Short mmCIF file of C-alpha atoms and ligand atoms in Angstrom, two decimals:
data_model
loop_
_atom_site.label_atom_id
_atom_site.label_comp_id
_atom_site.label_asym_id
_atom_site.label_seq_id
_atom_site.Cartn_x
_atom_site.Cartn_y
_atom_site.Cartn_z
CA MET A 540 -0.11 0.05 -0.03
CA ASN A 541 1.14 3.61 -0.40
CA MET A 542 -0.25 6.86 1.00
CA TYR A 543 -0.19 8.73 -1.79
CA ASP A 544 -2.93 6.25 -3.50
CA LEU A 545 -4.55 6.47 -0.64
CA ILE A 546 -4.95 10.33 -0.33
CA VAL A 547 -6.11 10.13 -4.19
CA LYS A 548 -8.71 7.87 -3.55
CA LYS A 549 -10.22 9.50 -0.85
CA LYS A 550 -9.99 12.65 -2.71
CA ARG A 551 -12.15 11.15 -5.18
CA GLY A 552 -14.74 10.12 -2.96
CA GLY A 553 -13.51 6.68 -2.66
CA GLU A 554 -14.35 4.39 0.75
CA LEU A 555 -11.17 3.32 2.42
CA SER A 556 -11.09 -0.19 3.57
CA ARG A 557 -10.18 -1.32 7.09
CA ASP A 558 -6.85 -2.86 5.93
CA GLU A 559 -6.10 0.46 4.39
CA ILE A 560 -6.84 2.36 7.55
CA GLU A 561 -5.26 0.22 9.67
CA TRP A 562 -2.17 0.29 7.44
CA MET A 563 -2.18 4.34 7.47
CA ILE A 564 -2.70 4.69 11.37
CA ARG A 565 -0.03 2.03 11.92
CA SER A 566 2.62 3.37 9.46
CA TYR A 567 1.64 7.24 10.41
CA THR A 568 2.37 6.29 14.12
CA ASP A 569 5.58 4.68 13.15
CA GLY A 570 6.45 7.75 11.26
CA ASP A 571 6.82 6.13 8.01
CA ILE A 572 4.05 8.55 6.87
CA PRO A 573 5.25 12.09 7.22
CA ASP A 574 2.97 14.90 8.56
CA TYR A 575 2.75 16.51 4.85
CA GLN A 576 0.68 13.43 3.67
CA MET A 577 -1.26 13.00 6.55
CA SER A 578 -2.35 16.67 6.45
CA ALA A 579 -3.63 16.10 2.85
CA MET A 580 -5.51 13.08 4.18
CA MET A 581 -6.82 14.91 6.77
CA MET A 582 -8.04 17.51 4.19
CA ALA A 583 -9.30 15.37 1.82
CA ILE A 584 -11.57 13.72 4.50
CA CYS A 585 -13.01 17.18 5.63
CA PHE A 586 -14.27 17.44 2.13
CA VAL A 587 -15.29 14.25 1.29
CA GLY A 588 -16.15 12.73 4.86
CA MET A 589 -16.00 9.34 5.68
CA THR A 590 -18.82 6.52 6.06
CA ASP A 591 -20.07 5.28 9.54
CA GLU A 592 -18.01 1.97 8.72
CA GLU A 593 -14.59 4.11 8.02
CA THR A 594 -15.05 6.11 11.13
CA LYS A 595 -15.50 2.91 13.18
CA ASP A 596 -12.30 1.28 11.71
CA LEU A 597 -10.54 4.69 12.34
CA THR A 598 -11.66 4.73 15.85
CA LEU A 599 -10.48 0.77 16.48
CA ALA A 600 -7.24 1.49 14.47
CA MET A 601 -6.47 4.44 16.56
CA ALA A 602 -7.51 3.23 19.90
CA HIS A 603 -5.29 0.18 19.41
CA SER A 604 -2.21 2.16 18.15
CA GLY A 605 -0.81 2.16 21.62
CA ASP A 606 -1.49 0.48 24.84
CA MET A 607 -4.95 -0.26 26.27
CA LEU A 608 -5.01 0.87 29.77
CA ASP A 609 -6.19 -1.72 32.54
CA LEU A 610 -8.00 -0.02 35.09
CA SER A 611 -9.60 -3.21 36.74
CA ALA A 612 -7.30 -2.53 39.90
CA ILE A 613 -9.56 0.24 40.59
CA HIS A 614 -12.52 -0.12 42.68
CA GLY A 615 -15.93 0.23 41.53
CA ILE A 616 -17.24 1.38 38.56
CA LYS A 617 -15.01 4.00 36.82
CA VAL A 618 -16.36 7.08 35.04
CA ASP A 619 -14.74 9.76 32.51
CA LYS A 620 -16.01 12.46 30.70
CA HIS A 621 -15.13 14.30 27.52
CA SER A 622 -16.45 17.46 25.57
CA THR A 623 -16.04 18.08 22.09
CA GLY A 624 -14.46 21.18 22.54
CA GLY A 625 -16.04 24.91 23.65
CA VAL A 626 -15.25 28.47 24.51
CA GLY A 627 -14.72 29.03 28.16
CA ASP A 628 -15.37 25.31 28.71
CA LYS A 629 -13.85 24.93 32.00
CA THR A 630 -16.26 21.95 33.04
CA SER A 631 -14.20 19.34 33.87
CA LEU A 632 -12.21 21.42 36.26
CA VAL A 633 -15.43 21.78 38.24
CA LEU A 634 -17.30 18.25 37.40
CA ALA A 635 -14.45 15.63 37.84
CA PRO A 636 -13.76 16.52 41.74
CA LEU A 637 -17.36 17.10 42.30
CA VAL A 638 -18.42 13.41 40.93
CA ALA A 639 -15.46 12.35 42.97
CA SER A 640 -16.50 13.75 46.13
CA LEU A 641 -19.06 11.44 46.06
CA GLY A 642 -16.75 8.39 46.17
CA VAL A 643 -17.14 7.93 42.17
CA PRO A 644 -13.89 6.93 41.13
CA VAL A 645 -13.28 9.40 38.30
CA ALA A 646 -10.64 8.15 35.70
CA LYS A 647 -9.87 10.85 33.22
CA MET A 648 -8.03 11.61 30.11
CA SER A 649 -7.99 15.00 29.06
CA GLY A 650 -6.45 17.25 26.12
CA ARG A 651 -4.81 20.41 25.33
CA GLY A 652 -6.30 22.90 23.19
CA LEU A 653 -7.57 22.54 19.70
CA GLY A 654 -8.51 25.30 17.33
CA HIS A 655 -10.19 28.03 18.93
CA THR A 656 -11.11 25.76 21.87
CA GLY A 657 -9.52 25.42 25.33
CA GLY A 658 -8.14 22.24 26.69
CA THR A 659 -8.23 21.03 30.27
CA ILE A 660 -4.36 20.23 30.25
CA ASP A 661 -3.43 23.40 29.39
CA LYS A 662 -5.53 25.04 32.19
CA LEU A 663 -4.37 22.93 34.86
CA GLU A 664 -1.02 23.68 34.09
CA SER A 665 -1.97 27.05 35.53
CA PHE A 666 -1.03 25.59 38.97
CA ARG A 667 2.74 25.59 39.82
CA GLY A 668 4.31 22.23 39.38
CA PHE A 669 1.06 20.54 37.93
CA THR A 670 1.63 17.43 35.88
CA THR A 671 -0.66 15.18 34.00
CA SER A 672 2.01 12.87 32.77
CA LEU A 673 1.02 10.09 35.23
CA THR A 674 2.11 6.69 35.13
CA GLU A 675 -0.43 4.07 35.15
CA LYS A 676 0.47 2.91 38.51
CA GLN A 677 0.12 6.62 39.82
CA PHE A 678 -2.92 6.92 38.03
CA ILE A 679 -4.54 3.88 39.76
CA ARG A 680 -3.27 4.75 43.10
CA ASN A 681 -4.41 8.73 42.78
CA VAL A 682 -8.06 7.20 42.11
CA ASN A 683 -8.00 4.51 44.38
CA GLU A 684 -6.81 6.93 47.17
CA ILE A 685 -8.87 10.25 46.45
CA HIS A 686 -11.24 9.10 43.99
CA ILE A 687 -9.80 11.37 41.09
CA ALA A 688 -7.16 11.57 38.38
CA ILE A 689 -6.68 13.39 35.20
CA ALA A 690 -3.77 12.33 33.12
CA GLY A 691 -2.73 13.83 29.59
CA GLN A 692 -2.16 11.13 26.76
CA THR A 693 0.84 9.51 27.45
CA ALA A 694 3.41 8.83 24.61
CA ASN A 695 1.49 5.41 24.48
CA LEU A 696 -1.95 5.80 24.74
CA ALA A 697 -3.73 5.99 21.56
CA PRO A 698 -0.48 7.78 20.30
CA ALA A 699 -1.89 8.28 16.51
CA ASP A 700 -4.61 10.47 18.13
CA LYS A 701 -1.99 12.29 20.03
CA LYS A 702 -0.02 12.84 16.53
CA LEU A 703 -3.19 13.58 14.72
CA TYR A 704 -4.53 15.90 17.20
CA ALA A 705 -1.36 18.23 16.97
CA LEU A 706 -1.56 18.10 13.38
CA ARG A 707 -5.31 18.72 12.97
CA ASP A 708 -4.67 21.46 15.33
CA VAL A 709 -2.49 23.47 12.87
CA THR A 710 -3.84 22.53 9.18
CA GLY A 711 -7.38 23.82 9.72
CA THR A 712 -8.82 20.14 9.77
CA VAL A 713 -10.57 19.91 13.26
CA ASP A 714 -14.33 20.31 12.45
CA GLN A 715 -15.17 17.34 10.73
CA MET A 716 -17.41 14.81 12.44
CA SER A 717 -15.67 11.58 11.90
CA LEU A 718 -12.40 13.09 12.99
CA ILE A 719 -13.68 14.22 15.74
CA ALA A 720 -15.74 11.12 16.86
CA SER A 721 -12.68 8.76 16.00
CA SER A 722 -10.40 11.35 18.33
CA ILE A 723 -12.50 11.55 21.26
CA MET A 724 -13.62 7.80 21.13
CA SER A 725 -10.19 6.16 20.36
CA LYS A 726 -8.88 7.68 23.48
CA LYS A 727 -11.83 6.76 25.52
CA LEU A 728 -11.51 3.04 24.26
CA ALA A 729 -7.95 2.98 25.18
CA SER A 730 -8.06 4.83 28.56
CA GLY A 731 -10.23 1.90 30.13
CA ALA A 732 -13.40 3.92 32.06
CA ASP A 733 -16.35 1.73 32.08
CA GLY A 734 -18.68 4.62 31.88
CA ILE A 735 -18.59 7.83 29.71
CA VAL A 736 -20.46 10.72 29.20
CA LEU A 737 -19.78 13.35 26.50
CA ASP A 738 -20.56 16.70 26.11
CA VAL A 739 -21.34 17.55 22.58
CA LYS A 740 -21.05 21.32 22.07
CA THR A 741 -23.07 23.09 19.25
CA GLY A 742 -23.41 26.63 18.11
CA ASP A 743 -21.09 29.46 16.69
CA GLY A 744 -18.31 28.47 19.16
CA ALA A 745 -18.40 24.69 18.85
CA PHE A 746 -16.85 22.40 15.70
CA MET A 747 -20.68 21.21 15.03
CA LYS A 748 -22.36 24.62 14.20
CA SER A 749 -26.02 23.04 13.77
CA LEU A 750 -27.90 21.05 16.15
CA ASP A 751 -28.54 18.43 13.49
CA ASP A 752 -24.71 18.07 13.19
CA ALA A 753 -24.37 17.89 17.01
CA ARG A 754 -26.78 15.13 17.26
CA ALA A 755 -25.35 13.15 14.34
CA LEU A 756 -21.92 13.14 16.00
CA ALA A 757 -23.17 12.41 19.43
CA LYS A 758 -25.15 9.34 18.18
CA GLU A 759 -21.85 8.30 16.31
CA MET A 760 -19.89 8.35 19.53
CA VAL A 761 -22.51 6.43 21.67
CA SER A 762 -23.17 4.01 18.82
CA ILE A 763 -19.29 3.39 18.81
CA GLY A 764 -18.68 3.30 22.80
CA LYS A 765 -21.65 0.59 22.94
CA LEU A 766 -20.09 -1.35 20.22
CA ALA A 767 -16.98 -1.69 22.51
CA GLY A 768 -18.87 -2.44 25.36
CA LYS A 769 -18.68 0.76 27.31
CA ASP A 770 -21.97 2.79 28.99
CA VAL A 771 -21.95 5.98 27.12
CA SER A 772 -24.27 9.01 26.57
CA ALA A 773 -24.07 12.12 25.47
CA VAL A 774 -25.37 15.64 26.36
CA ILE A 775 -25.69 18.14 23.60
CA SER A 776 -25.11 21.61 25.24
CA ASP A 777 -25.31 25.29 23.76
CA MET A 778 -22.05 26.82 22.43
CA ASP A 779 -23.60 30.05 20.95
CA GLN A 780 -21.91 31.85 23.40
CA PRO A 781 -19.16 31.11 26.04
CA LEU A 782 -19.66 29.19 29.06
CA GLY A 783 -19.39 31.21 32.03
CA TYR A 784 -17.79 34.73 31.86
CA ALA A 785 -13.80 33.66 31.49
CA VAL A 786 -12.11 32.84 28.48
CA GLY A 787 -8.36 31.79 28.87
CA ASN A 788 -6.33 29.49 30.68
CA ALA A 789 -5.99 30.68 34.24
CA LEU A 790 -8.78 32.93 33.92
CA GLU A 791 -10.82 29.87 33.65
CA VAL A 792 -9.16 28.23 36.52
CA LYS A 793 -10.29 30.95 38.71
CA GLU A 794 -13.91 31.05 37.77
CA ALA A 795 -14.03 27.19 37.89
CA ILE A 796 -12.53 27.58 41.82
CA ASP A 797 -15.43 30.44 42.24
CA THR A 798 -17.89 27.67 41.08
CA LEU A 799 -16.61 24.93 43.48
CA ARG A 800 -16.70 27.60 46.21
CA GLY A 801 -20.35 27.90 45.21
CA GLN A 802 -20.24 31.34 43.56
CA GLY A 803 -19.84 30.19 39.78
CA PRO A 804 -21.90 31.05 36.95
CA GLU A 805 -25.35 29.68 36.59
CA ASP A 806 -24.80 28.06 33.07
CA LEU A 807 -21.76 26.45 34.18
CA LYS A 808 -23.33 25.06 37.30
CA GLU A 809 -26.33 23.82 35.32
CA LEU A 810 -24.17 21.95 33.05
CA VAL A 811 -22.07 20.73 35.62
CA LEU A 812 -24.78 19.09 37.45
CA THR A 813 -26.55 17.79 34.29
CA LEU A 814 -23.37 15.80 33.12
CA GLY A 815 -22.62 15.06 36.53
CA SER A 816 -25.94 13.37 37.55
CA LEU A 817 -25.49 11.09 34.33
CA MET A 818 -21.66 10.07 35.74
CA VAL A 819 -23.10 9.25 39.22
CA VAL A 820 -25.78 7.15 37.71
CA LYS A 821 -23.62 5.26 35.71
CA ALA A 822 -21.38 4.39 38.41
CA GLY A 823 -24.37 2.96 40.40
CA ALA A 824 -23.85 5.81 43.30
CA ALA A 825 -27.57 7.19 42.84
CA GLU A 826 -30.87 5.71 41.69
CA ASP A 827 -31.61 8.32 39.23
CA THR A 828 -30.17 11.49 38.11
CA GLU A 829 -32.73 13.75 40.37
CA GLN A 830 -31.14 12.11 43.40
CA ALA A 831 -27.52 12.41 41.87
CA GLY A 832 -28.38 16.25 41.36
CA LYS A 833 -29.10 16.70 44.84
CA MET A 834 -26.20 14.72 46.15
CA LEU A 835 -23.92 16.97 43.95
CA GLU A 836 -25.32 20.22 45.02
CA ASP A 837 -24.88 19.21 48.29
CA SER A 838 -21.39 18.39 47.92
CA LEU A 839 -20.85 21.69 46.06
CA ASN A 840 -22.63 23.88 48.83
CA SER A 841 -20.76 21.98 51.78
CA GLY A 842 -17.17 22.86 50.26
CA LYS A 843 -16.48 19.06 50.10
CA ALA A 844 -15.98 19.34 46.27
CA PHE A 845 -13.44 21.97 46.94
CA ASP A 846 -11.59 20.07 49.12
CA VAL A 847 -11.34 17.25 46.69
CA PHE A 848 -10.51 19.76 44.23
CA LYS A 849 -7.48 20.97 46.20
CA ALA A 850 -6.46 17.24 46.97
CA PHE A 851 -6.42 16.38 43.46
CA ILE A 852 -4.23 19.45 42.59
CA GLN A 853 -1.45 18.66 45.18
CA ALA A 854 -1.77 14.66 44.25
CA GLN A 855 -0.65 15.77 40.93
CA GLY A 856 2.00 17.93 42.12
CA GLY A 857 0.72 21.45 42.04
CA ASP A 858 0.48 24.17 44.62
CA PRO A 859 -3.02 23.89 46.64
CA GLU A 860 -2.03 27.39 47.93
CA GLN A 861 -3.06 28.78 44.54
CA ALA A 862 -6.37 27.21 44.76
CA ASP A 863 -7.06 29.02 48.26
CA HIS A 864 -5.84 32.23 46.98
CA PRO A 865 -6.63 32.26 43.13
CA ASP A 866 -4.79 35.93 43.25
CA LEU A 867 -1.62 33.99 43.27
CA LEU A 868 -1.94 31.96 39.98
CA THR A 869 -0.30 33.65 36.96
CA SER A 870 -1.93 37.07 35.50
CA ALA A 871 -1.54 39.30 32.36
CA GLY A 872 0.35 42.56 32.49
CA TYR A 873 -2.34 44.77 30.83
CA GLN A 874 -6.09 44.96 31.27
CA ALA A 875 -8.54 46.89 29.26
CA GLU A 876 -12.27 47.52 29.52
CA VAL A 877 -14.07 47.11 25.97
CA PRO A 878 -16.97 49.48 25.77
CA ALA A 879 -20.37 49.18 24.23
CA PRO A 880 -20.39 51.44 21.25
CA THR A 881 -24.32 51.84 21.81
CA SER A 882 -27.08 50.73 24.22
CA GLY A 883 -29.13 47.74 23.74
CA TYR A 884 -29.52 44.16 24.41
CA VAL A 885 -26.79 41.57 23.48
CA CYS A 886 -28.22 39.63 20.84
CA ASN A 887 -25.52 37.68 19.51
CA ILE A 888 -21.89 36.78 20.36
CA HIS A 889 -19.50 35.46 17.81
CA THR A 890 -18.10 32.99 20.00
CA GLU A 891 -15.44 31.19 17.82
CA GLU A 892 -14.41 34.82 17.00
CA ILE A 893 -13.89 34.94 20.91
CA GLY A 894 -12.03 31.81 21.18
CA ARG A 895 -9.86 33.20 18.21
CA ILE A 896 -9.30 36.37 19.85
CA CYS A 897 -7.96 34.27 22.82
CA LEU A 898 -5.50 32.48 20.88
CA LEU A 899 -4.47 36.02 19.10
CA LEU A 900 -3.48 37.01 22.55
CA GLY A 901 -1.23 34.00 23.08
CA GLY A 902 -3.90 31.76 25.15
CA GLY A 903 -3.46 28.89 21.97
CA ARG A 904 -1.00 27.33 19.89
CA GLU A 905 -0.65 28.66 16.11
CA LYS A 906 2.26 25.90 15.45
CA LYS A 907 2.47 22.08 16.92
CA ASP A 908 5.53 23.34 19.15
CA SER A 909 3.85 27.08 20.31
CA CYS A 910 4.29 27.88 24.03
CA ILE A 911 0.95 29.51 25.17
CA ASP A 912 0.72 32.05 27.74
CA LEU A 913 -1.70 30.89 30.33
CA SER A 914 -2.37 34.41 31.63
CA VAL A 915 -3.95 35.76 28.95
CA GLY A 916 -7.49 35.97 27.67
CA LEU A 917 -11.01 37.78 28.41
CA VAL A 918 -13.69 38.02 31.08
CA LEU A 919 -16.99 38.78 29.54
CA HIS A 920 -19.28 41.20 31.76
CA LYS A 921 -22.09 41.02 29.45
CA LYS A 922 -23.87 37.90 27.92
CA LYS A 923 -26.89 37.24 25.74
CA GLY A 924 -30.18 39.19 26.88
CA ASN A 925 -28.08 41.33 29.09
CA SER A 926 -28.92 44.89 28.50
CA VAL A 927 -25.97 47.14 28.13
CA GLN A 928 -25.82 51.24 27.97
CA ALA A 929 -23.41 52.89 25.76
CA GLY A 930 -19.85 53.00 27.01
CA GLU A 931 -20.41 50.27 29.52
CA ALA A 932 -17.99 47.82 29.53
CA LEU A 933 -18.88 44.31 27.46
CA ALA A 934 -15.73 42.43 28.45
CA THR A 935 -12.48 42.77 30.16
CA ILE A 936 -9.42 41.66 28.04
CA HIS A 937 -6.06 40.67 29.81
CA ALA A 938 -2.81 40.70 27.93
CA ASN A 939 1.03 40.91 27.84
CA ASP A 940 1.17 42.65 24.45
CA MET A 941 -0.08 46.05 23.81
CA GLN A 942 -0.07 45.69 19.86
CA LYS A 943 -2.42 42.58 20.35
CA LEU A 944 -4.39 44.41 23.26
CA LYS A 945 -5.32 46.86 20.53
CA GLU A 946 -6.35 44.22 18.04
CA ALA A 947 -8.16 42.45 20.39
CA GLU A 948 -10.03 45.59 21.61
CA ARG A 949 -11.21 46.16 17.79
CA ARG A 950 -12.09 42.68 17.25
CA LEU A 951 -14.16 41.88 20.61
CA GLN A 952 -16.32 44.97 20.04
CA ALA A 953 -17.20 43.57 16.88
CA ALA A 954 -17.91 40.24 18.30
CA PHE A 955 -20.75 41.53 20.33
CA GLU A 956 -23.98 42.18 18.59
CA LEU A 957 -26.47 44.47 20.23
CA ALA A 958 -30.14 45.08 19.32
CA GLY A 959 -33.10 46.98 20.40
CA GLU A 960 -35.24 43.88 21.48
CA LYS A 961 -34.18 41.76 24.20
CA PRO A 962 -33.48 38.10 22.59
CA ALA A 963 -35.93 34.78 23.66
CA PRO A 964 -33.65 32.97 26.16
CA GLU A 965 -32.23 29.89 24.42
CA PRO A 966 -32.01 26.43 26.61
CA LEU A 967 -28.21 25.48 27.91
CA ILE A 968 -29.10 21.62 27.59
CA LYS A 969 -30.38 20.64 23.97
CA ASP A 970 -30.76 17.08 24.28
CA ILE A 971 -29.45 14.04 25.71
CA ILE A 972 -28.71 10.87 23.75
CA PHE A 973 -28.50 7.54 25.22
N1 LIG B 37 -11.47 16.44 21.58
C1 LIG B 37 -10.78 15.53 20.70
O1 LIG B 37 -10.45 15.06 21.77
N2 LIG B 37 -10.92 15.42 19.96
C2 LIG B 37 -11.37 16.24 18.69
O2 LIG B 37 -11.18 15.91 17.76
C3 LIG B 37 -12.18 17.14 18.96
C4 LIG B 37 -12.18 17.77 20.78
#
């Protein structure tokens, strides 16, 4: 087989066989296919698509490209969660310790930022010393001892996805349904959790812009998971505006800490409770989602979840003092408010553009080896449906570079659409696929 022929076959609308997909993934993982050929294949897939059969074969080939974690040494039913990627999506930072605070084993694999969306690992690295490079033994020990561990993709867990993820991030090939489904599900299958809850985002800030596409992606991932014997469900949630108010790594960590202390934004709390209830029921720790929701709210209000968060930060090498005093987290040198040009109601927020402004400020990667600035980003003051007076602040930008700050100000003002009429509220949770 040769990669040139496969690229041309896909470009012309052909269907790749299981053998061809397995060969391509094996050869790419081994370094025998160069990035430029794989980039061409990814782009061809973006234009031509993949059948359900190809998507399943790609997922399984990627899952088996490295080790399959054996978590049988963890007591109980292990649960994990994964988001398809959003702007201001700090859900896992709150959700994972909250679910773990009920004694449910949370064995979570997380990723870095992708395209205009942020990643949990980058955010957690805002804590001095924090690492997600855990050995299998440390990972299992932490889950058994404190019910929570969050690991990055170790070199040998779905290594094909690790390479492809970094390649797609910088070649404009992220937002394709089969590539997202196979990327997420390959990691989830390789990482050994029994129950998986997926947060499939839809809207301007998501990779799936329409609800129909989000539903199709959710169904595809749930069906791949079930085929592999996992208990999977997917929540479809709104990404037509950032989740919460903060966008940017350390800024989001601060908002997550506020939420764990019972002072977070309502939308983030609602999403965390919805996803968390499903995880708790999957783990057999509650009879139904209503009971699970009450247990989770109690744990949030009592401070138990925040205690678990601090224990988790410490167990993975971070400084828990920074959780108690978030002002000790890294912060940017300049701050500037962006005023509303006119009075009115916020009727639309160009959410992908908000993510891109964060990238411009240095909060994400432009090249595979770019270093990101954890301190930069923005904090919204107004969300959809809020009224605003001319000159009032729509958002505050946090930057370390004056020139970038100026460009961000201009783009951020244009990212808000104001109107005379208050828009009808949109539900955060659009659907749940079982
Ligand atoms: N998250 C992933 O892990 N992969 C994707 O492709 C998108 C979101």
